[in-house]
mmCIF file of C-alpha atoms in Angstrom:
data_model
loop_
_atom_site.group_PDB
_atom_site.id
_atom_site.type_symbol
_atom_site.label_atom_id
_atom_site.label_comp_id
_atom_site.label_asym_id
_atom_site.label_seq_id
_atom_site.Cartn_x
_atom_site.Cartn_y
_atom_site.Cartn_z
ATOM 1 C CA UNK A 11 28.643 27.041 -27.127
ATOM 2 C CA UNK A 12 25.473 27.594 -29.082
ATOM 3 C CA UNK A 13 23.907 24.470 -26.623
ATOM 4 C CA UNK A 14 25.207 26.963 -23.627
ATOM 5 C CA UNK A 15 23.071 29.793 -25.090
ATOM 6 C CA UNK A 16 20.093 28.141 -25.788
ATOM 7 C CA UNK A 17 19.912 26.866 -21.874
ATOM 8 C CA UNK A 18 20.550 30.166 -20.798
ATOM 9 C CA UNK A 19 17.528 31.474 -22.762
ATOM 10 C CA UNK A 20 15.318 28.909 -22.014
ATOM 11 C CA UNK A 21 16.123 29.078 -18.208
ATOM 12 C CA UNK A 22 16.102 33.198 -18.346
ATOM 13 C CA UNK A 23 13.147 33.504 -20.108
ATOM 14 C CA UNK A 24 11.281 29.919 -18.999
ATOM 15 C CA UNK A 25 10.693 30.254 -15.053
ATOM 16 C CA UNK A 26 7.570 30.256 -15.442
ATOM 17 C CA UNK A 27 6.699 28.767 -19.132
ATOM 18 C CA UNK A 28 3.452 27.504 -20.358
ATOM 19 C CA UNK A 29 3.786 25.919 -23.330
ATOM 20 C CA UNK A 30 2.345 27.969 -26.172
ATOM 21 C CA UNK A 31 -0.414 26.863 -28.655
ATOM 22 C CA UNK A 32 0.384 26.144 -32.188
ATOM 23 C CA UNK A 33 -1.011 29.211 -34.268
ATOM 24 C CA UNK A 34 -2.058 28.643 -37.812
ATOM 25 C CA UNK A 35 0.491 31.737 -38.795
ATOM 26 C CA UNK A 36 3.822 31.381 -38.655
ATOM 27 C CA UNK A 37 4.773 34.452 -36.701
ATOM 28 C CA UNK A 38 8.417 35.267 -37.037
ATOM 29 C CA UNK A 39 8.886 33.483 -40.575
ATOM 30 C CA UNK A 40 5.585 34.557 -42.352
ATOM 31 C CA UNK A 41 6.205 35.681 -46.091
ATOM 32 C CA UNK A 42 2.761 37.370 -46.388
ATOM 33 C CA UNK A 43 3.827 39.961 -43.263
ATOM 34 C CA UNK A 44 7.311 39.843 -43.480
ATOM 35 C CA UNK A 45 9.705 42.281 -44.959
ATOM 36 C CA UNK A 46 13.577 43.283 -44.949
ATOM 37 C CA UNK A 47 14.821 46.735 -44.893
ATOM 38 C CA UNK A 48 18.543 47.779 -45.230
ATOM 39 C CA UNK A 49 18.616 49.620 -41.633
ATOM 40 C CA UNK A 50 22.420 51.394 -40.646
ATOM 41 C CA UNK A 51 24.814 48.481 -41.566
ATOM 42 C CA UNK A 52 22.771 45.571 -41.861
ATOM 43 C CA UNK A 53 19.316 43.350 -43.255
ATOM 44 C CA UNK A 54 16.616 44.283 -41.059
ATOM 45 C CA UNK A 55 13.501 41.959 -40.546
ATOM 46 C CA UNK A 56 10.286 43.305 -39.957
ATOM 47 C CA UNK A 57 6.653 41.831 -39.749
ATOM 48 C CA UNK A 58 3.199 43.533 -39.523
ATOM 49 C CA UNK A 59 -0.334 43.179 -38.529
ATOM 50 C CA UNK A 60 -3.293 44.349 -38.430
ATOM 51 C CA UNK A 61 -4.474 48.155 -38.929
ATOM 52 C CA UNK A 62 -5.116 51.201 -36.607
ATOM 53 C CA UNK A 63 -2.932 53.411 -34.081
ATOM 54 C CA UNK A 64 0.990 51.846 -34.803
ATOM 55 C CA UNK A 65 2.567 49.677 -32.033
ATOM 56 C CA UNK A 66 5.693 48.559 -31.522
ATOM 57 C CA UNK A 67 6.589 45.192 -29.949
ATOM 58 C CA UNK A 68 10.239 44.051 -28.969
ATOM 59 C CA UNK A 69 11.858 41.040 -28.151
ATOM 60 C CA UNK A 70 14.377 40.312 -25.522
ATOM 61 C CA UNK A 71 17.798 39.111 -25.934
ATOM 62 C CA UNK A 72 17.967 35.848 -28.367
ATOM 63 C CA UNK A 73 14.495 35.633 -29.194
ATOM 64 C CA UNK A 74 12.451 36.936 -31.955
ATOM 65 C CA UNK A 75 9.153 38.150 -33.437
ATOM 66 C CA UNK A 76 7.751 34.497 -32.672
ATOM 67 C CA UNK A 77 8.403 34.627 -28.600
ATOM 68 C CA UNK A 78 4.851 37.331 -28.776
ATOM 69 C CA UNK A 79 2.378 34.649 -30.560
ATOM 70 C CA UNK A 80 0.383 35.451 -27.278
ATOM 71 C CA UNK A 81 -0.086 39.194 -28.222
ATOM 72 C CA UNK A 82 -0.251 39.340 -31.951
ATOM 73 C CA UNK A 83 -3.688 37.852 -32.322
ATOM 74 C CA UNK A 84 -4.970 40.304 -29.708
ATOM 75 C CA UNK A 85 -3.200 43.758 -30.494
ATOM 76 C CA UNK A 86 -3.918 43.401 -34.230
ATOM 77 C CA UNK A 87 -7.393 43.656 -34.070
ATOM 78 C CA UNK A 88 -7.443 47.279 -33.168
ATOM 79 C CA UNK A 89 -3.520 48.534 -33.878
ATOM 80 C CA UNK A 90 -1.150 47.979 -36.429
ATOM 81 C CA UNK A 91 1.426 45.931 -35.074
ATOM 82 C CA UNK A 92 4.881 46.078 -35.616
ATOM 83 C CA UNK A 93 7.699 43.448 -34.626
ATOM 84 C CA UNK A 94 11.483 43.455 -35.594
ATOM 85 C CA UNK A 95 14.075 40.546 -35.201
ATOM 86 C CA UNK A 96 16.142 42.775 -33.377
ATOM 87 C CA UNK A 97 19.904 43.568 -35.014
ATOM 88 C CA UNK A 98 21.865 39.594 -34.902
ATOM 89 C CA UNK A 99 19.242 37.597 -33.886
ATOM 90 C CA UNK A 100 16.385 36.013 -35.487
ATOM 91 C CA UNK A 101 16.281 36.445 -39.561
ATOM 92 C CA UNK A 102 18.234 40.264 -38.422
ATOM 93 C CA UNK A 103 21.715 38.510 -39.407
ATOM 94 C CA UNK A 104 24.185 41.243 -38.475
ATOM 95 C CA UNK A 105 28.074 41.020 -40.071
ATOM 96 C CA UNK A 106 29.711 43.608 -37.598
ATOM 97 C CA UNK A 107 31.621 42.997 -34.514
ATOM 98 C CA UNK A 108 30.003 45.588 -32.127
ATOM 99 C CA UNK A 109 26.442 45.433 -30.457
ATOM 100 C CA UNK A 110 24.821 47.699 -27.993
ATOM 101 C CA UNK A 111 21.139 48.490 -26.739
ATOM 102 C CA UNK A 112 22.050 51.716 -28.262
ATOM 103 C CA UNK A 113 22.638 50.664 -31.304
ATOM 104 C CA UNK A 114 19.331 48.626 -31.373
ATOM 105 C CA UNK A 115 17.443 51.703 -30.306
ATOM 106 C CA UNK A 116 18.783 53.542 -33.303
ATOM 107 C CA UNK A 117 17.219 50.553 -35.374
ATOM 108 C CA UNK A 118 14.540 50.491 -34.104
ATOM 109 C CA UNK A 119 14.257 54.329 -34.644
ATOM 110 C CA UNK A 120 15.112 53.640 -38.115
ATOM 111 C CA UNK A 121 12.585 51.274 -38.823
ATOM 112 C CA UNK A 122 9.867 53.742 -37.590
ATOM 113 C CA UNK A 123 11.185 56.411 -39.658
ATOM 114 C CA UNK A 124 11.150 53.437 -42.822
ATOM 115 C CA UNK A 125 7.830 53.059 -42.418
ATOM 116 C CA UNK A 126 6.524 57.041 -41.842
ATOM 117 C CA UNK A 127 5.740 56.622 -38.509
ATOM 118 C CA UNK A 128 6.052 59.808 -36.039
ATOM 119 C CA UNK A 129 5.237 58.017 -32.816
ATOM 120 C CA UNK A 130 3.795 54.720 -31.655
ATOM 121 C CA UNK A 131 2.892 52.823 -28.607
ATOM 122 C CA UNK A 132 5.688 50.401 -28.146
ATOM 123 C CA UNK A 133 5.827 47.240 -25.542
ATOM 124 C CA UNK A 134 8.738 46.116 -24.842
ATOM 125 C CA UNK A 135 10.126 42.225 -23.422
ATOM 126 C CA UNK A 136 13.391 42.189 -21.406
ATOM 127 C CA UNK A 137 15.918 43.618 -23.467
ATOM 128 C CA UNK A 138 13.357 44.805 -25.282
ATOM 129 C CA UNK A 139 12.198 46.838 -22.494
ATOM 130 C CA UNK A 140 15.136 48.482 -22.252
ATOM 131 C CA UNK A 141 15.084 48.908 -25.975
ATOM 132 C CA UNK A 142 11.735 51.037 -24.997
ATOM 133 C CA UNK A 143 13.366 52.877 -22.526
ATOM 134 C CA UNK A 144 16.096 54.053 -24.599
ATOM 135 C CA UNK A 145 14.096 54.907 -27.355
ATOM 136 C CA UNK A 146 11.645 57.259 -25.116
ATOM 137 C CA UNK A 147 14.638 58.785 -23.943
ATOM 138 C CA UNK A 148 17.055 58.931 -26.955
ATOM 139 C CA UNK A 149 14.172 59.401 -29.610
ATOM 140 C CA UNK A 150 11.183 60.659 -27.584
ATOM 141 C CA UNK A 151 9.055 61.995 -30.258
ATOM 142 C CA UNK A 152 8.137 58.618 -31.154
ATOM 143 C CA UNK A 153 6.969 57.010 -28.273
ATOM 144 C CA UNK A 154 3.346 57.815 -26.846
ATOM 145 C CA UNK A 155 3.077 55.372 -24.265
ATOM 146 C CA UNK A 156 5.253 52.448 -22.921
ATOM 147 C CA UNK A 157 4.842 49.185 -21.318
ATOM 148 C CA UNK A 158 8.179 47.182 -20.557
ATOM 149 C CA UNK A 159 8.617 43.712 -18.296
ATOM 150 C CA UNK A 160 11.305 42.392 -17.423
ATOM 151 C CA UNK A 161 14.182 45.414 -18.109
ATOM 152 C CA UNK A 162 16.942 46.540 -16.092
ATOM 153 C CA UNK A 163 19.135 49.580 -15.933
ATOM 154 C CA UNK A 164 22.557 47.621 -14.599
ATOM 155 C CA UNK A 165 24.244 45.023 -15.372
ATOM 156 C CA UNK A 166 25.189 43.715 -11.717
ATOM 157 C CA UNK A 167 23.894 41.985 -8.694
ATOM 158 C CA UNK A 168 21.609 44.956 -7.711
ATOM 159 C CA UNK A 169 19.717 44.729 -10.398
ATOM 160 C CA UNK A 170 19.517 40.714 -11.646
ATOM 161 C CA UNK A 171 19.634 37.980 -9.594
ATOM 162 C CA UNK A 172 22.566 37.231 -8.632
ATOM 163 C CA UNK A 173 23.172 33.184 -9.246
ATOM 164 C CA UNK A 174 22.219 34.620 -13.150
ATOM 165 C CA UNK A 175 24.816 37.527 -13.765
ATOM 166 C CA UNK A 176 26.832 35.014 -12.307
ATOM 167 C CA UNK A 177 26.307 32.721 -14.625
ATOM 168 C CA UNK A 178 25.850 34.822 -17.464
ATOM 169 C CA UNK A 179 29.404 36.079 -16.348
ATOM 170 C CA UNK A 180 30.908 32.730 -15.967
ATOM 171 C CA UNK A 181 29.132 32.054 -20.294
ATOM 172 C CA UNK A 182 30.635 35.148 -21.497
ATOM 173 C CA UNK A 183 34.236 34.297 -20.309
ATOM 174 C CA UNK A 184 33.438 30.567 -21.666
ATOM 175 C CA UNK A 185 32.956 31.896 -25.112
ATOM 176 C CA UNK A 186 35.509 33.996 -25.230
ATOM 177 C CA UNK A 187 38.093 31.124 -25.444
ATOM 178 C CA UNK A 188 36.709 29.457 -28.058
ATOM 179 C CA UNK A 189 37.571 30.145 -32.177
ATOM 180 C CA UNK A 190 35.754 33.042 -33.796
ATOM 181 C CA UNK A 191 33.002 31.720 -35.998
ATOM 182 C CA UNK A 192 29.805 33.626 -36.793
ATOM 183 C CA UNK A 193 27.933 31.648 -34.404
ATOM 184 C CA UNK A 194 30.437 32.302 -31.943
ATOM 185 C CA UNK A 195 30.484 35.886 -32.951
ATOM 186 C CA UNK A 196 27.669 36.215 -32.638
ATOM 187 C CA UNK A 197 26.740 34.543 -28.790
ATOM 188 C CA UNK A 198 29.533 37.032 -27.994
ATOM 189 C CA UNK A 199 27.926 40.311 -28.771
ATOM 190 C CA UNK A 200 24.911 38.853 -27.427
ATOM 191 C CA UNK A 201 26.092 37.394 -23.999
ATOM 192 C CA UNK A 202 28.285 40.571 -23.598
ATOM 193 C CA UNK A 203 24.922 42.408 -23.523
ATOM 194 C CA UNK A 204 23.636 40.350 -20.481
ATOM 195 C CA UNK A 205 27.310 40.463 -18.722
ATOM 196 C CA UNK A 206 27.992 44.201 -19.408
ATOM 197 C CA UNK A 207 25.509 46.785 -20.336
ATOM 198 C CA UNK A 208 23.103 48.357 -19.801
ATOM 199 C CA UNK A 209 24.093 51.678 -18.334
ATOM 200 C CA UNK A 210 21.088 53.752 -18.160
ATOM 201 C CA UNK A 211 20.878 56.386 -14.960
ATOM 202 C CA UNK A 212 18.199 57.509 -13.158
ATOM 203 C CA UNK A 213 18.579 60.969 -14.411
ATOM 204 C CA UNK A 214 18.046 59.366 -17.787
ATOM 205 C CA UNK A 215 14.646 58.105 -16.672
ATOM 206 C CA UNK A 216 13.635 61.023 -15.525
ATOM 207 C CA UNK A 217 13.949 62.761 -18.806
ATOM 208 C CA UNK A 218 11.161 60.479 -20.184
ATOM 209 C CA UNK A 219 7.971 62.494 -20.949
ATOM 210 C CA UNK A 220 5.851 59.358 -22.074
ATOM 211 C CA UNK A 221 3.618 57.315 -19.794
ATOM 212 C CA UNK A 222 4.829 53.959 -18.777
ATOM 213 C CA UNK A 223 3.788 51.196 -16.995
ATOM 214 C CA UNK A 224 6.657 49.214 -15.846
ATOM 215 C CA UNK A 225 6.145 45.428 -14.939
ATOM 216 C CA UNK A 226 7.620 42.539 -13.193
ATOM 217 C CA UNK A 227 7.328 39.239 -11.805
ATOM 218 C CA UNK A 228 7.248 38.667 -8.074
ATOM 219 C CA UNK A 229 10.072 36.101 -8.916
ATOM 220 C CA UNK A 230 11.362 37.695 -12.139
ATOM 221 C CA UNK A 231 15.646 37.553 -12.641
ATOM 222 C CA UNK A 232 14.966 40.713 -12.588
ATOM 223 C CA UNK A 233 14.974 41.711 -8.654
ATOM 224 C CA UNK A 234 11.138 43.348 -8.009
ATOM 225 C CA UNK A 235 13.281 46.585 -5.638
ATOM 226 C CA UNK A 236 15.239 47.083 -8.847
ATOM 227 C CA UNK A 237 12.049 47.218 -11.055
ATOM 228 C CA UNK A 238 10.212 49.498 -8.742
ATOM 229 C CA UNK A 239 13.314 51.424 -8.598
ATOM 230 C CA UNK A 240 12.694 51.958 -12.570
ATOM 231 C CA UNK A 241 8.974 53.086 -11.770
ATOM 232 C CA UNK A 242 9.895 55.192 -8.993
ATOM 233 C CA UNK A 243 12.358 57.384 -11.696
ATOM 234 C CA UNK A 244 9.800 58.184 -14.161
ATOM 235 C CA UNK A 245 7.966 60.838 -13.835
ATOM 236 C CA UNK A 246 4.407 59.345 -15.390
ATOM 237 C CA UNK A 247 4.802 55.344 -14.441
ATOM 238 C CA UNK A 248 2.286 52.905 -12.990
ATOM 239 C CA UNK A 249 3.682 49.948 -11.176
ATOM 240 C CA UNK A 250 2.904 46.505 -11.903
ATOM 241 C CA UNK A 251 4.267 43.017 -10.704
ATOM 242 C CA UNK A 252 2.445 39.882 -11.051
ATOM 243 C CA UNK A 253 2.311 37.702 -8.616
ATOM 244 C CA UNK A 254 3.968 33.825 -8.879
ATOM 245 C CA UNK A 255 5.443 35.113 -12.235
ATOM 246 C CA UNK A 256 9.397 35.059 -12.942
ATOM 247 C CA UNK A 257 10.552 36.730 -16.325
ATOM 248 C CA UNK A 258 7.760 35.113 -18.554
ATOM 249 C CA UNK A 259 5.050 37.725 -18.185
ATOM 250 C CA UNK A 260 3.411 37.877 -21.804
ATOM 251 C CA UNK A 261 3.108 34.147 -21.450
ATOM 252 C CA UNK A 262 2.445 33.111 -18.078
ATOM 253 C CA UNK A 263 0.081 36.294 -17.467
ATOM 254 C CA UNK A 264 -0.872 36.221 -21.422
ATOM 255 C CA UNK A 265 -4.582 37.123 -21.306
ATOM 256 C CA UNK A 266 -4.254 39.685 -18.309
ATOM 257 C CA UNK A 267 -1.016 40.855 -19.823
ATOM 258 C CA UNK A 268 -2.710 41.871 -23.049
ATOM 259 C CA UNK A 269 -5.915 43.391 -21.523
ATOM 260 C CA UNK A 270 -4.077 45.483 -19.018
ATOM 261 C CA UNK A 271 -1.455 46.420 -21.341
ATOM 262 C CA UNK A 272 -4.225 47.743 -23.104
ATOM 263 C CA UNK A 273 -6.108 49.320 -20.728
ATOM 264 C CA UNK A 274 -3.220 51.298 -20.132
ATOM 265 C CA UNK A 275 -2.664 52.363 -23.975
ATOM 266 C CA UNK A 276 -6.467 53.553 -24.378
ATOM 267 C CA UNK A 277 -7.060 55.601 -20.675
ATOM 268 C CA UNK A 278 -5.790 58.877 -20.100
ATOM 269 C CA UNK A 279 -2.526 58.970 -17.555
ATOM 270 C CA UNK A 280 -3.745 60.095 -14.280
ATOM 271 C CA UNK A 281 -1.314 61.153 -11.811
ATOM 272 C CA UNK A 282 -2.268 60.246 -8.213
ATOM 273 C CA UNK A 283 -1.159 62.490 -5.174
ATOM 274 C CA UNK A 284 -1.897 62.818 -1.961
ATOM 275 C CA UNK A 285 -4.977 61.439 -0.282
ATOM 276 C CA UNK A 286 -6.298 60.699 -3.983
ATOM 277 C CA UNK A 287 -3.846 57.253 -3.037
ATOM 278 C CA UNK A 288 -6.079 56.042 -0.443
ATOM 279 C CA UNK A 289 -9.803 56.373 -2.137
#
């Protein structure tokens, strides 16, 4: 099964993929950065970088601090960056049988509050995004802006394309046959993420006070009417979906992903009405 999981990650996340450039750090398994903290149940792994306003960066579902080797460099030169194997995947080896984007919000939270922070900017990859969403809505004190790619509010055909909750379907009933082992266990609690949650409404967005720019590829898994659908529910959002891009973004788009990413944390949040749309 683990061979199952690693295709579906590498076909989820890959559309698009440019290979990456070996760095001279080891992001993701760097001793110098890296740190553990005993975070509501289980061994949470934590890296940082760099110095300045804090920022939050979080992976999607199976990766790790290592899939944003393409923003690192860049954000740490003027923020401190802050990256998290997520709870039961990466170095974030988690014993318990439950696991929820709730739950990993809460962590998340709790990692924050570990390391004095009262808010951050946070970007957010996948289910990472909607990571970020949950934390500007469940903990909104400690977001100040947010930029997620790639997240969804559903876990059915109106919001991922379809031939992929399909097959994520088709994975999580696969697994579920098989002996428990913790590798097993853990695909489990991860596929049963992609097959059955999220569950986050529109009245939920709409409680979000933050600014956030919500992105997309033009052929993300993610369908583009679902992700504008996401935009269109927050009341301070900017729109953004890149064009011969599937779920990839921070790689394909890496350089223009990082500068307008950017551009979005430093300027002011302007809301546009009226004819102020068409100068």
């Amino acid at each position: 099964m683990r061979n199952f999981l690693i295709i579906f990650s590498l076909f989820f996340y890959g559309l698009n993929l440019q290979a990456q450039k070996p760095t001279e750090i080891n992001y993701g398994d760097n001793p110098k950065a890296g740190n553990y903290f005993n975070n509501r149940g289980f061994k949470m792994y934590y890296e940082v970088y760099g110095s300045g306003e804090p920022l939050l960066i979080i992976h999607g579902n199976g990766g790790s601090i290592k899939d944003f080797s393409n923003q690192i460099p860049y954000f740490s030169k003027n923020y401190k960056v802050i990256l998290a194997d997520s709870r039961a995947q990466g170095k974030s080896l988690d014993p318990n049988d439950s696991l929820s984007y709730e739950m990993m919000t809460d962590d998340f939270n709790g990692l924050l509050e570990h390391l004095n922070i009262k808010s951050c900017y946070v970007i957010g990859w996948s289910d990472g995004g909607i990571n970020g969403l949950l934390l500007a809505i469940r903990h909104p004190d400690k977001v100040k802006k947010l930029a997620v790619t790639g997240a969804n509010l559903t876990p059915d055909e109106s919001a991922v394309d379809p031939f992929i909750y399909k097959w994520a379907k088709s994975l999580n009933d696969s697994i579920n046959k098989l002996p428990i082992t913790p590798e097993i266990k853990k695909d489990r609690k991860l596929l049963h993420l992609l097959s059955y949650e999220p569950h986050i409404s529109k009245e939920d967005l709409q409680k979000i006070q933050c600014p956030v720019l919500v992105i997309g590829g033009d052929h993300d898994v993610i369908r583009t009417e679902h992700t504008m659908l996401i935009a269109n529910s927050i009341p301070k959002s900017y729109l953004w979906i890149l064009p011969n891009s599937g779920h990839s973004t921070p790689i394909v788009y890496k350089d223009l992903f990082n500068e307008t990413v950017n551009d979005f944390f430093v300027k002011p949040y302007r809301k546009i009405e009226g004819l102020d749309r068409l100068r």
